[in-house]
Coordinates of C-alpha atoms in Angstrom, one line a residue:
X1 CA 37.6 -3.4 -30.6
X2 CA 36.7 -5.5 -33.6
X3 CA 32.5 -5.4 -32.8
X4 CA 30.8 -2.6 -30.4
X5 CA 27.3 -2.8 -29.6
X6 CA 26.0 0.5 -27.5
X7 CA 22.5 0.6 -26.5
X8 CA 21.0 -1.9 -28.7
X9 CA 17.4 -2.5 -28.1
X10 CA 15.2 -5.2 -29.9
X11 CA 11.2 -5.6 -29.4
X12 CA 9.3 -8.3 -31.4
X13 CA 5.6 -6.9 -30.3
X14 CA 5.1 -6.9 -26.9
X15 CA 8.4 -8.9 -26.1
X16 CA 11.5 -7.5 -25.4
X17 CA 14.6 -9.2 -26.6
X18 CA 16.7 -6.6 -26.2
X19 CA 17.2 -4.0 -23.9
X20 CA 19.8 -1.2 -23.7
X21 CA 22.3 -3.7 -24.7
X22 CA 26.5 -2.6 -24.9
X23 CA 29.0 -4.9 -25.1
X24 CA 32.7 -4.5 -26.5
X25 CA 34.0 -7.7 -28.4
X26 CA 37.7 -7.9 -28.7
X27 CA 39.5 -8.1 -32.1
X28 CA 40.8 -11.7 -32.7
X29 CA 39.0 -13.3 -29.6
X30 CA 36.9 -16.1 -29.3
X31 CA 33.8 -14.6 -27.3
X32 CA 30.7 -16.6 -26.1
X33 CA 27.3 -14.9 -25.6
X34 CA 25.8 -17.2 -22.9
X35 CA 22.6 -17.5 -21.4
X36 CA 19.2 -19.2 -20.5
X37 CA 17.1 -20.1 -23.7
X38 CA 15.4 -16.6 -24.4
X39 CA 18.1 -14.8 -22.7
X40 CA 18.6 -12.5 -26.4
X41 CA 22.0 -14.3 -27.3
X42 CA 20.7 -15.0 -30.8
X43 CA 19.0 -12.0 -31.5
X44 CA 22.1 -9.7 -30.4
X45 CA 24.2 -12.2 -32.6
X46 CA 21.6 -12.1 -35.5
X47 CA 22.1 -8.2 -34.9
X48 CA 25.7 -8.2 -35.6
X49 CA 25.0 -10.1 -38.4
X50 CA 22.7 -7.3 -39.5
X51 CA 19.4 -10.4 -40.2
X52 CA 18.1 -8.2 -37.6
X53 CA 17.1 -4.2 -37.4
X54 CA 18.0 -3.2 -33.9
X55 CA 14.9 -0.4 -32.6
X56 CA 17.7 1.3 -31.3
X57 CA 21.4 1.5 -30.6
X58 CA 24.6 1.2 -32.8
X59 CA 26.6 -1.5 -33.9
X60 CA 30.4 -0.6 -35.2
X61 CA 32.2 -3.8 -36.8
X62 CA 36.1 -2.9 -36.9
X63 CA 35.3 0.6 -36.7
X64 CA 33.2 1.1 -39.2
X65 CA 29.1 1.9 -38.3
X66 CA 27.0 -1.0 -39.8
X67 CA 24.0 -0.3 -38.1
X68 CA 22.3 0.2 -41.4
X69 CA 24.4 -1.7 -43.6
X70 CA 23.3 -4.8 -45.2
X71 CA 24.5 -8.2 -44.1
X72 CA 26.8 -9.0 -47.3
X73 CA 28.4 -5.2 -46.6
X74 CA 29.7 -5.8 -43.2
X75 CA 32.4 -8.7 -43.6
X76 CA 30.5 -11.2 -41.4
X77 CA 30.6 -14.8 -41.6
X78 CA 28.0 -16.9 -40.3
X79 CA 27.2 -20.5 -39.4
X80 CA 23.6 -21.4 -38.0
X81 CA 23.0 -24.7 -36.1
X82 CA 21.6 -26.1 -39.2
X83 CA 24.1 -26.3 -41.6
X84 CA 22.1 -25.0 -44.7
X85 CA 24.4 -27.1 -47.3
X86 CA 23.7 -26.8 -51.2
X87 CA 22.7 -30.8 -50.8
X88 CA 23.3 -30.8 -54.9
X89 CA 26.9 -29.3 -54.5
X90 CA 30.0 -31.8 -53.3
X91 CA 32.0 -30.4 -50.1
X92 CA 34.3 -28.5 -52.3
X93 CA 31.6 -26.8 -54.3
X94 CA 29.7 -25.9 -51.3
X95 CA 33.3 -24.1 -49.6
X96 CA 33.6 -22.6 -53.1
X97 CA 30.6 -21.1 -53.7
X98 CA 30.9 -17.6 -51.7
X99 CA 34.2 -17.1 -53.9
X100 CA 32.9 -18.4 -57.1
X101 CA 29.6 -15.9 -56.8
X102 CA 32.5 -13.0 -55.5
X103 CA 34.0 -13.9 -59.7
X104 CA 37.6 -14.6 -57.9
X105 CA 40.2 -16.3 -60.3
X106 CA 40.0 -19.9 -60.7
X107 CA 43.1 -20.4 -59.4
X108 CA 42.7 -18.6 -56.6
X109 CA 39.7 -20.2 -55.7
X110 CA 41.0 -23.9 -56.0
X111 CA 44.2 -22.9 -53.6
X112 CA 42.2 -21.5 -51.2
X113 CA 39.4 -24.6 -51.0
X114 CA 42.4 -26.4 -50.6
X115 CA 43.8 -24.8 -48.1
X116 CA 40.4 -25.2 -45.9
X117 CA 39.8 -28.5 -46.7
X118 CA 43.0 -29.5 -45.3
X119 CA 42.0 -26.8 -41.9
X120 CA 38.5 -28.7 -41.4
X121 CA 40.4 -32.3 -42.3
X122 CA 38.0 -33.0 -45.3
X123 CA 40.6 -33.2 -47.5
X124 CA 39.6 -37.2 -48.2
X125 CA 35.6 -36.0 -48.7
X126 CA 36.1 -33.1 -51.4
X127 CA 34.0 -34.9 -53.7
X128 CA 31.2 -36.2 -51.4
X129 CA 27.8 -34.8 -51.2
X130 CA 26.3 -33.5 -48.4
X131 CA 24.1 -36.4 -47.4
X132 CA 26.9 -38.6 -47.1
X133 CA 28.5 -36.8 -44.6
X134 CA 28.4 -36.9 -40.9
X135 CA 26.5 -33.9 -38.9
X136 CA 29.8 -33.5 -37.2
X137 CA 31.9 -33.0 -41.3
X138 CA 28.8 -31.2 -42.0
X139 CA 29.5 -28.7 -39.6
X140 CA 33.2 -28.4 -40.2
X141 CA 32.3 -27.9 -44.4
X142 CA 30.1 -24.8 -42.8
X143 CA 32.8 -23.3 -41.6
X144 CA 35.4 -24.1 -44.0
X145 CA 32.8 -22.1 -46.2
X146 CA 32.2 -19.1 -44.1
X147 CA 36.0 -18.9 -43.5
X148 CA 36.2 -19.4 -47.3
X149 CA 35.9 -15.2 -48.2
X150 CA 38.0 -14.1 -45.1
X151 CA 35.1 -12.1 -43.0
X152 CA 36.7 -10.0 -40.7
X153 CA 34.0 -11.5 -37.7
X154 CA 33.3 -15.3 -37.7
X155 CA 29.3 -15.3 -36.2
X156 CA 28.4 -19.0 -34.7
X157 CA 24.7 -19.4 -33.6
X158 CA 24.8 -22.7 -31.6
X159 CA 26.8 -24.1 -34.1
X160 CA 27.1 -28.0 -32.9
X161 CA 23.4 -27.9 -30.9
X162 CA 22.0 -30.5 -33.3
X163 CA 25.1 -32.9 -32.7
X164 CA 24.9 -35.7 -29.6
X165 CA 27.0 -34.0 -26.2
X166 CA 30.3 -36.1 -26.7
X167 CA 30.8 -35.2 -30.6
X168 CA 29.7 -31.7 -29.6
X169 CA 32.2 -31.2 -27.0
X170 CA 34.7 -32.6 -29.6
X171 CA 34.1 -30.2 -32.0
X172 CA 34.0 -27.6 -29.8
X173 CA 37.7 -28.6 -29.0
X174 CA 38.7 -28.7 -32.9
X175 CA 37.0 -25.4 -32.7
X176 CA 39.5 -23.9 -30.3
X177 CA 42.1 -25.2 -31.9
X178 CA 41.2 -23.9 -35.4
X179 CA 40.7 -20.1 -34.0
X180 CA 44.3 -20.8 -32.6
X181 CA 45.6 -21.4 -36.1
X182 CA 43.1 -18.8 -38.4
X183 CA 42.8 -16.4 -35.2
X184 CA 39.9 -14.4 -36.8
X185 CA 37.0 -12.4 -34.2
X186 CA 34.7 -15.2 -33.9
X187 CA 31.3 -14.9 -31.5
X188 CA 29.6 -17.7 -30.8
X189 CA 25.9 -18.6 -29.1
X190 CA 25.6 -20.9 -26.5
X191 CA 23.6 -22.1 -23.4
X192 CA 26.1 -24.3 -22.6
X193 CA 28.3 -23.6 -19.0
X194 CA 31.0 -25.8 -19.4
X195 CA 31.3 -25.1 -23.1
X196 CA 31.8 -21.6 -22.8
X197 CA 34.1 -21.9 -19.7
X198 CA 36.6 -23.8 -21.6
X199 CA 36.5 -22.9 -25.1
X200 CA 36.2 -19.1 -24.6
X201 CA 38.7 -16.0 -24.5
X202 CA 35.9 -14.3 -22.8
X203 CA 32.3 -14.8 -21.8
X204 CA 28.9 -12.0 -22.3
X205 CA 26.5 -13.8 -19.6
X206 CA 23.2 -12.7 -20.5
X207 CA 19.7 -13.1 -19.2
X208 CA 16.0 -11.5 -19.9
X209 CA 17.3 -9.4 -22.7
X210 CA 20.2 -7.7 -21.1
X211 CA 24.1 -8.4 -20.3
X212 CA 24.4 -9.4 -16.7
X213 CA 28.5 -9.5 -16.8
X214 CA 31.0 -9.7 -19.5
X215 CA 34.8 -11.0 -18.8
X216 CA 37.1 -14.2 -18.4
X217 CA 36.1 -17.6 -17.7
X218 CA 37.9 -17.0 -14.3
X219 CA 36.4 -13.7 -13.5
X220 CA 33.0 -14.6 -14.0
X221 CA 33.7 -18.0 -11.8
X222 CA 35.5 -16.6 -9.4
X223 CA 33.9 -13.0 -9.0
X224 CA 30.7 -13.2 -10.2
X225 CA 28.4 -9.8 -10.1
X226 CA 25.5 -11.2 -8.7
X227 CA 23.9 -14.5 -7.8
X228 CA 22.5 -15.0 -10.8
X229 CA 25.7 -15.5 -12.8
X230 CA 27.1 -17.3 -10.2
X231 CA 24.3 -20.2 -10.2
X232 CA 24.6 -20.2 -14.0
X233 CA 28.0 -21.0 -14.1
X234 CA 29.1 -23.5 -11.9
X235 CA 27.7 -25.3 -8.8
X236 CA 26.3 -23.4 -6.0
X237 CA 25.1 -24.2 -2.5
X238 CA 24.3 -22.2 0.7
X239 CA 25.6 -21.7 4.2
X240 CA 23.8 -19.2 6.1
X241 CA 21.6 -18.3 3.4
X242 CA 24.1 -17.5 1.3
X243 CA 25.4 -18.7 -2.2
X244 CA 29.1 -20.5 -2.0
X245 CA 31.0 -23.3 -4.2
X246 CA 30.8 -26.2 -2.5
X247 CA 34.4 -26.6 -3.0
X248 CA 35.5 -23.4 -0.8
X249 CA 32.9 -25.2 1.9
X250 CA 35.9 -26.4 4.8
X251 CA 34.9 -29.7 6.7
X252 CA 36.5 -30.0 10.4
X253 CA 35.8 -32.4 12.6
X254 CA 35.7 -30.5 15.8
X255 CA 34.2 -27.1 16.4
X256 CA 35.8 -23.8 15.2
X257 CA 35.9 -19.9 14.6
X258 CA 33.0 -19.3 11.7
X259 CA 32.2 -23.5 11.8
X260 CA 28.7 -24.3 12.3
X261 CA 27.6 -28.4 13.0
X262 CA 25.8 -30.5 10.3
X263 CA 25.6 -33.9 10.1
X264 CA 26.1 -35.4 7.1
X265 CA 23.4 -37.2 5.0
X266 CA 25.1 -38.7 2.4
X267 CA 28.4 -39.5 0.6
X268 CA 28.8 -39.9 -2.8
X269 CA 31.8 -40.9 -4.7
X270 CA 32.3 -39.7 -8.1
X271 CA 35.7 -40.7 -9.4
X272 CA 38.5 -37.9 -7.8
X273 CA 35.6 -35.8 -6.1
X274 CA 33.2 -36.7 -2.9
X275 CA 30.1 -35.1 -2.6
X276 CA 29.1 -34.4 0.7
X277 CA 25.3 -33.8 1.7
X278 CA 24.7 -31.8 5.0
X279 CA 22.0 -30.8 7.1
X280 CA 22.6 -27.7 9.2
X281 CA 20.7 -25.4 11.5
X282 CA 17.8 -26.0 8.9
X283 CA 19.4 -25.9 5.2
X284 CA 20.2 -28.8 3.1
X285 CA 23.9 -27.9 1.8
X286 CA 26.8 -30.0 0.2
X287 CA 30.3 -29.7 -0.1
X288 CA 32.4 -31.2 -2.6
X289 CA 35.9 -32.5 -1.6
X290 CA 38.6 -34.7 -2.8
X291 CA 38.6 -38.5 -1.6
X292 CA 41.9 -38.5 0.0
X293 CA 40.2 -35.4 2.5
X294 CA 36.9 -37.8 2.7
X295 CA 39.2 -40.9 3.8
X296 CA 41.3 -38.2 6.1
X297 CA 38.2 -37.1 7.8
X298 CA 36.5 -40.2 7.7
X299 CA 33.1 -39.2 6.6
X300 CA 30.3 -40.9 6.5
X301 CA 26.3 -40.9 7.1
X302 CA 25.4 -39.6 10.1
X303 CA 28.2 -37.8 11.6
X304 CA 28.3 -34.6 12.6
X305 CA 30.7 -32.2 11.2
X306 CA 32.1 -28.7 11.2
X307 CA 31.4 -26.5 8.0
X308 CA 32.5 -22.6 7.2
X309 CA 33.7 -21.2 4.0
X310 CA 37.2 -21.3 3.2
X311 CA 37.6 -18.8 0.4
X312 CA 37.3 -15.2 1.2
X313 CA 33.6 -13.6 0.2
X314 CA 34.0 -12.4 -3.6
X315 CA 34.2 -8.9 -4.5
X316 CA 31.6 -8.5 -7.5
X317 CA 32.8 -7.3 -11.0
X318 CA 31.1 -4.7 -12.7
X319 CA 29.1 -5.4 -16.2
X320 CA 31.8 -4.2 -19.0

């Protein structure tokens, strides 16, 4: 494992940002620490980082203890949400400057800020400033600049959360694409679902301080430990008081084995997908189906349908 956190706790006065946290972080993976704002993604990144002094616990980075070591010891990179540039540097300064303080060869450091300009695509704005960039090149010179002194663990704290939703989703894209070509550990913060669920290897849910479940974007969709993480990642509803995707929800039009009758409340289109709104035996539910099984079943306000779950009940998956 390239990063092991065992029984890291973290108080700031009364509050507790940490508690008993362990987590194992894969060498060359792209892992997202996900959560609710004040969940303690930051603080266990900040920890790995070493910004922060965990109370207790042990952090190992590529199996080495670095619990105590100080952050320019440990082979960390690190990008923060705001970019922090060197406004009085040009791009190619600013992804030069950890190798020119490190006294590499000149040579050495003009191949290599060439080699990441081309990575992040800023080969055509070397010689811009910072304020005449985008946030979205911005963000890509941060990186080229972390990635500039080869850190063992990349370390992304909501990198892109400044940036408007569609360039951020971009950017997260050109971010899985550039871990595909550089492939080194990288950990990154967010509070975003869908984010996380496409762009990560694997996924540390946490919540109030602790890990609720660590593992694949699939496992934690699919088999989720409890009903927390399965409200937090995806869309829930319930059917006899209990949580379901509204896409395992099965709509008949006559009575069945494990069916109970709702009548429907509304119909929405949205592109592919229907959504369905029910009333039954005093819940408000919905279902989400495809428009060809809409048109097939004929829905529409006000009739009464069938609904049971389709997908077997999931077997929870214990916290890594």
């Amino acid at each position: 494992m390239s990063i092991s956190v065992r029984d890291v706790s973290k108080n700031f006065g009364d509050f507790a940002a940490l508690t008993d946290v362990s987590v194992e972080i894969p060498t060359g993976g792209l892992t997202a620490l996900l959560g609710p704002s004040g969940g303690g993604k930051s603080t266990l990144l900040r920890v790995i980082a070493g910004l922060e002094r965990p109370d207790t616990g042990v952090v190992d980075i590529e199996g080495r203890e670095a619990t105590n070591l100080p952050v320019q010891d440990r082979g960390v990179g690190f990008v923060f949400q705001h970019y922090a540039a060197f406004k009085h540097l040009t791009v190619r300064r600013n992804i030069a400057f950890g190798l020119e303080i490190r006294k590499r060869p000149k040579d050495e450091i003009s191949k290599r800020v060439d080699e990441l300009l081309e990575l992040v695509h800023l080969e055509q704005l070397a010689h811009r400033y910072p304020a005449q960039l985008s946030g979205a090149q911005r963000q890509r010179m941060a990186l080229a600049r972390a990635l500039a002194v080869e850190p063992a663990v990349l370390l992304l704290d909501e990198p892109f959360g400044a940036l408007d939703a569609q360039v951020r989703k971009e950017l997260f894209a050109w971010l899985r694409r550039l871990h595909d070509q550089v492939h080194v550990t990288t950990v990154f913060v967010t509070h975003d679902q869908e984010e996380a669920m496409e762009v990560a290897d694997s996924i540390v849910v946490m919540a109030g301080g602790q890990v609720r479940q660590v593992g694949t974007p699939d496992q934690l969709y699919d088999q989720p430990s409890d009903d927390f993480v399965m409200s937090f990642l995806g869309p829930v509803t319930r059917l006899g008081g209990q949580l379901v995707r509204p896409h395992d929800l099965e709509l008949l039009t006559e009575p069945d084995v494990g069916a109970v009758a709702a009548r429907v409340t509304r119909v929405t289109r949205l592109g592919f997908e229907v959504r369905v709104d029910l009333h039954a035996e005093g819940e408000q539910l919905w279902a989400q189906v495809t428009r060809g099984t809409a048109e097939q079943l004929g829905i529409d306000e006000g009739q009464v349908l069938h609904v049971r779950r389709a997908a077997p009940v999931r077997a929870a998956v214990p916290i890594a």
